[in-house]
Short mmCIF file of C-alpha atoms in Angstrom, two decimals:
data_model
loop_
_atom_site.label_atom_id
_atom_site.label_comp_id
_atom_site.label_asym_id
_atom_site.label_seq_id
_atom_site.Cartn_x
_atom_site.Cartn_y
_atom_site.Cartn_z
CA MET A 1 28.11 34.75 -2.09
CA LYS A 2 24.86 34.64 -3.94
CA ALA A 3 25.68 31.69 -5.71
CA LEU A 4 26.29 29.78 -2.84
CA HIS A 5 22.75 31.19 -1.23
CA LEU A 6 21.18 29.95 -4.35
CA LEU A 7 22.55 26.59 -4.34
CA LEU A 8 21.56 25.94 -0.98
CA ILE A 9 18.27 26.87 -1.71
CA THR A 10 18.12 24.88 -4.74
CA LEU A 11 19.46 21.90 -2.52
CA PHE A 12 16.90 22.49 0.15
CA PHE A 13 13.84 22.15 -2.21
CA VAL A 14 15.35 19.37 -4.38
CA SER A 15 15.66 17.45 -1.26
CA THR A 16 12.38 18.47 0.14
CA TYR A 17 10.85 17.45 -3.29
CA SER A 18 12.42 14.00 -3.41
CA TYR A 19 11.79 12.99 -0.28
CA SER A 20 8.27 13.93 -0.19
CA GLN A 21 7.39 11.99 -3.24
CA VAL A 22 5.14 9.06 -2.89
CA GLN A 23 5.33 6.81 -5.82
CA VAL A 24 1.63 6.73 -7.62
CA ASP A 25 0.68 4.35 -10.35
CA LYS A 26 -2.32 4.96 -12.53
CA ILE A 27 -4.38 1.75 -13.32
CA THR A 28 -7.94 1.23 -15.12
CA TYR A 29 -10.74 -0.55 -14.11
CA ASN A 30 -14.27 -0.77 -15.69
CA ASN A 31 -12.90 1.99 -18.11
CA ARG A 32 -12.06 4.28 -15.21
CA GLU A 33 -8.65 5.68 -13.89
CA ARG A 34 -7.60 4.91 -10.37
CA PHE A 35 -4.41 5.28 -8.52
CA ILE A 36 -2.70 3.42 -6.31
CA THR A 37 0.42 3.43 -4.24
CA THR A 38 2.22 1.13 -2.00
CA THR A 39 3.11 3.81 0.73
CA ILE A 40 0.45 4.96 3.34
CA GLY A 41 1.93 5.71 6.49
CA TYR A 42 1.80 2.24 7.71
CA PRO A 43 3.90 -0.80 7.08
CA VAL A 44 1.86 -2.60 4.60
CA PRO A 45 4.74 -4.77 3.28
CA GLY A 46 5.26 -8.13 4.63
CA THR A 47 3.78 -11.31 5.11
CA TYR A 48 0.16 -11.92 5.71
CA LEU A 49 -1.18 -15.25 6.88
CA ILE A 50 -4.75 -16.75 8.12
CA SER A 51 -4.37 -16.80 11.90
CA GLY A 52 -3.07 -20.12 13.29
CA GLN A 53 -1.63 -21.20 9.86
CA LYS A 54 2.01 -21.08 8.13
CA GLU A 55 0.18 -21.32 4.74
CA PRO A 56 -1.16 -20.28 2.52
CA THR A 57 0.88 -16.59 2.56
CA THR A 58 0.60 -13.50 0.80
CA VAL A 59 3.77 -11.61 0.53
CA LEU A 60 3.59 -7.96 0.05
CA ASN A 61 7.07 -6.27 -1.26
CA PRO A 62 7.71 -2.70 -0.78
CA ASP A 63 8.45 -2.11 -4.58
CA GLY A 64 4.70 -3.08 -5.53
CA THR A 65 5.56 -6.60 -6.32
CA GLY A 66 4.31 -9.75 -4.29
CA VAL A 67 2.88 -13.33 -4.25
CA ILE A 68 -0.48 -14.30 -3.36
CA GLN A 69 -0.41 -18.16 -2.26
CA SER A 70 -3.88 -20.19 -2.49
CA ALA A 71 -5.39 -22.68 -0.25
CA ASP A 72 -4.16 -25.23 -2.90
CA LEU A 73 -0.68 -23.59 -2.12
CA SER A 74 -0.13 -22.65 -5.53
CA LYS A 75 1.65 -19.32 -5.68
CA VAL A 76 1.07 -16.46 -8.43
CA LYS A 77 3.09 -13.57 -8.46
CA ILE A 78 1.25 -10.07 -8.25
CA ASN A 79 1.23 -6.25 -8.53
CA TRP A 80 -0.19 -4.58 -5.95
CA GLY A 81 -1.06 -1.11 -4.38
CA VAL A 82 -3.74 0.90 -2.07
CA GLU A 83 -6.17 3.22 -3.55
CA CYS A 84 -4.85 6.91 -3.30
CA THR A 85 -5.77 10.23 -5.02
CA GLU A 86 -3.32 11.23 -8.11
CA GLU A 87 -1.25 13.45 -5.48
CA GLY A 88 -0.70 9.94 -3.22
CA ILE A 89 -2.98 10.40 -0.64
CA PRO A 90 -4.55 7.29 0.92
CA VAL A 91 -8.31 7.01 -0.07
CA PHE A 92 -10.15 5.43 3.52
CA ARG A 93 -12.85 4.90 5.53
CA GLU A 94 -12.55 5.57 9.07
CA GLY A 95 -14.39 3.32 11.53
CA PHE A 96 -13.91 2.80 15.26
CA ASN A 97 -10.28 2.36 15.90
CA SER A 98 -9.93 1.13 12.32
CA ALA A 99 -9.31 2.52 8.87
CA THR A 100 -10.49 0.68 5.68
CA TYR A 101 -8.65 0.95 2.51
CA THR A 102 -9.31 -0.76 -1.27
CA PHE A 103 -6.34 -3.09 -2.04
CA TRP A 104 -5.86 -3.25 -5.79
CA TYR A 105 -3.82 -6.24 -7.18
CA ARG A 106 -3.44 -8.32 -10.43
CA ASN A 107 -1.52 -11.50 -11.71
CA ASN A 108 1.76 -10.56 -13.14
CA ASP A 109 0.21 -12.49 -16.77
CA SER A 110 -3.04 -10.30 -16.90
CA ASP A 111 -3.74 -6.64 -17.31
CA THR A 112 -7.02 -7.14 -15.25
CA TRP A 113 -7.14 -5.67 -11.82
CA ASN A 114 -8.92 -7.21 -8.88
CA TYR A 115 -9.65 -5.46 -5.66
CA SER A 116 -10.29 -6.59 -2.09
CA GLN A 117 -10.47 -5.13 1.68
CA PHE A 118 -7.49 -4.07 3.52
CA SER A 119 -7.89 -2.76 6.94
CA ILE A 120 -5.79 -1.47 9.82
CA HIS A 121 -7.37 -2.29 13.32
CA PHE A 122 -4.92 0.46 15.76
CA ALA A 123 -5.80 -0.94 19.19
CA LYS A 124 -5.17 -4.82 18.24
CA LYS A 125 -1.88 -3.41 15.72
CA LYS A 126 -3.22 -5.76 13.26
CA MET A 127 -3.58 -5.38 9.40
CA PHE A 128 -6.31 -7.69 7.74
CA LEU A 129 -5.75 -8.41 3.74
CA MET A 130 -8.61 -9.95 1.98
CA GLY A 131 -10.64 -10.48 5.26
CA GLU A 132 -8.45 -13.68 6.58
CA ARG A 133 -5.04 -12.80 6.22
CA VAL A 134 -3.20 -10.87 8.98
CA LYS A 135 -0.03 -9.48 9.92
CA GLU A 136 1.00 -7.87 13.13
CA TYR A 137 2.87 -4.39 12.69
CA VAL A 138 4.66 -2.05 15.26
CA ASP A 139 3.03 1.75 15.11
CA TYR A 140 5.88 3.86 14.52
CA ASN A 141 3.33 6.94 14.35
CA VAL A 142 2.58 6.99 18.08
CA GLN A 143 4.06 10.16 19.30
#
């Protein structure tokens, strides 16, 4: 009976630990360590477009990969993440009905990280990437 009890407790902690973990990657920018994640509690992955246009696009995959399409429609594969703490807590600045994050990305053929602004506008249910690219989202956090 003690063995069964111990097994159940162990399974509980292992499952809680594995479901609560957020993938955090360490990057270096200007000789300073930073941390990024693709999980911030909102659906960041997806396709971002300039309003009213079909191209150029930015596609962000859940695994931290993606593609940025330039104005000349050339595509560059990227790795991306949103700045967070070492524990995976997103770093953001709260505004009136919005939140602003630092979006980090690098071309797959480069070791140099670049950053841009990523913002969520809660009343509009829109996410803005790099100032001009936008994606609508459904807020599953509303209770």
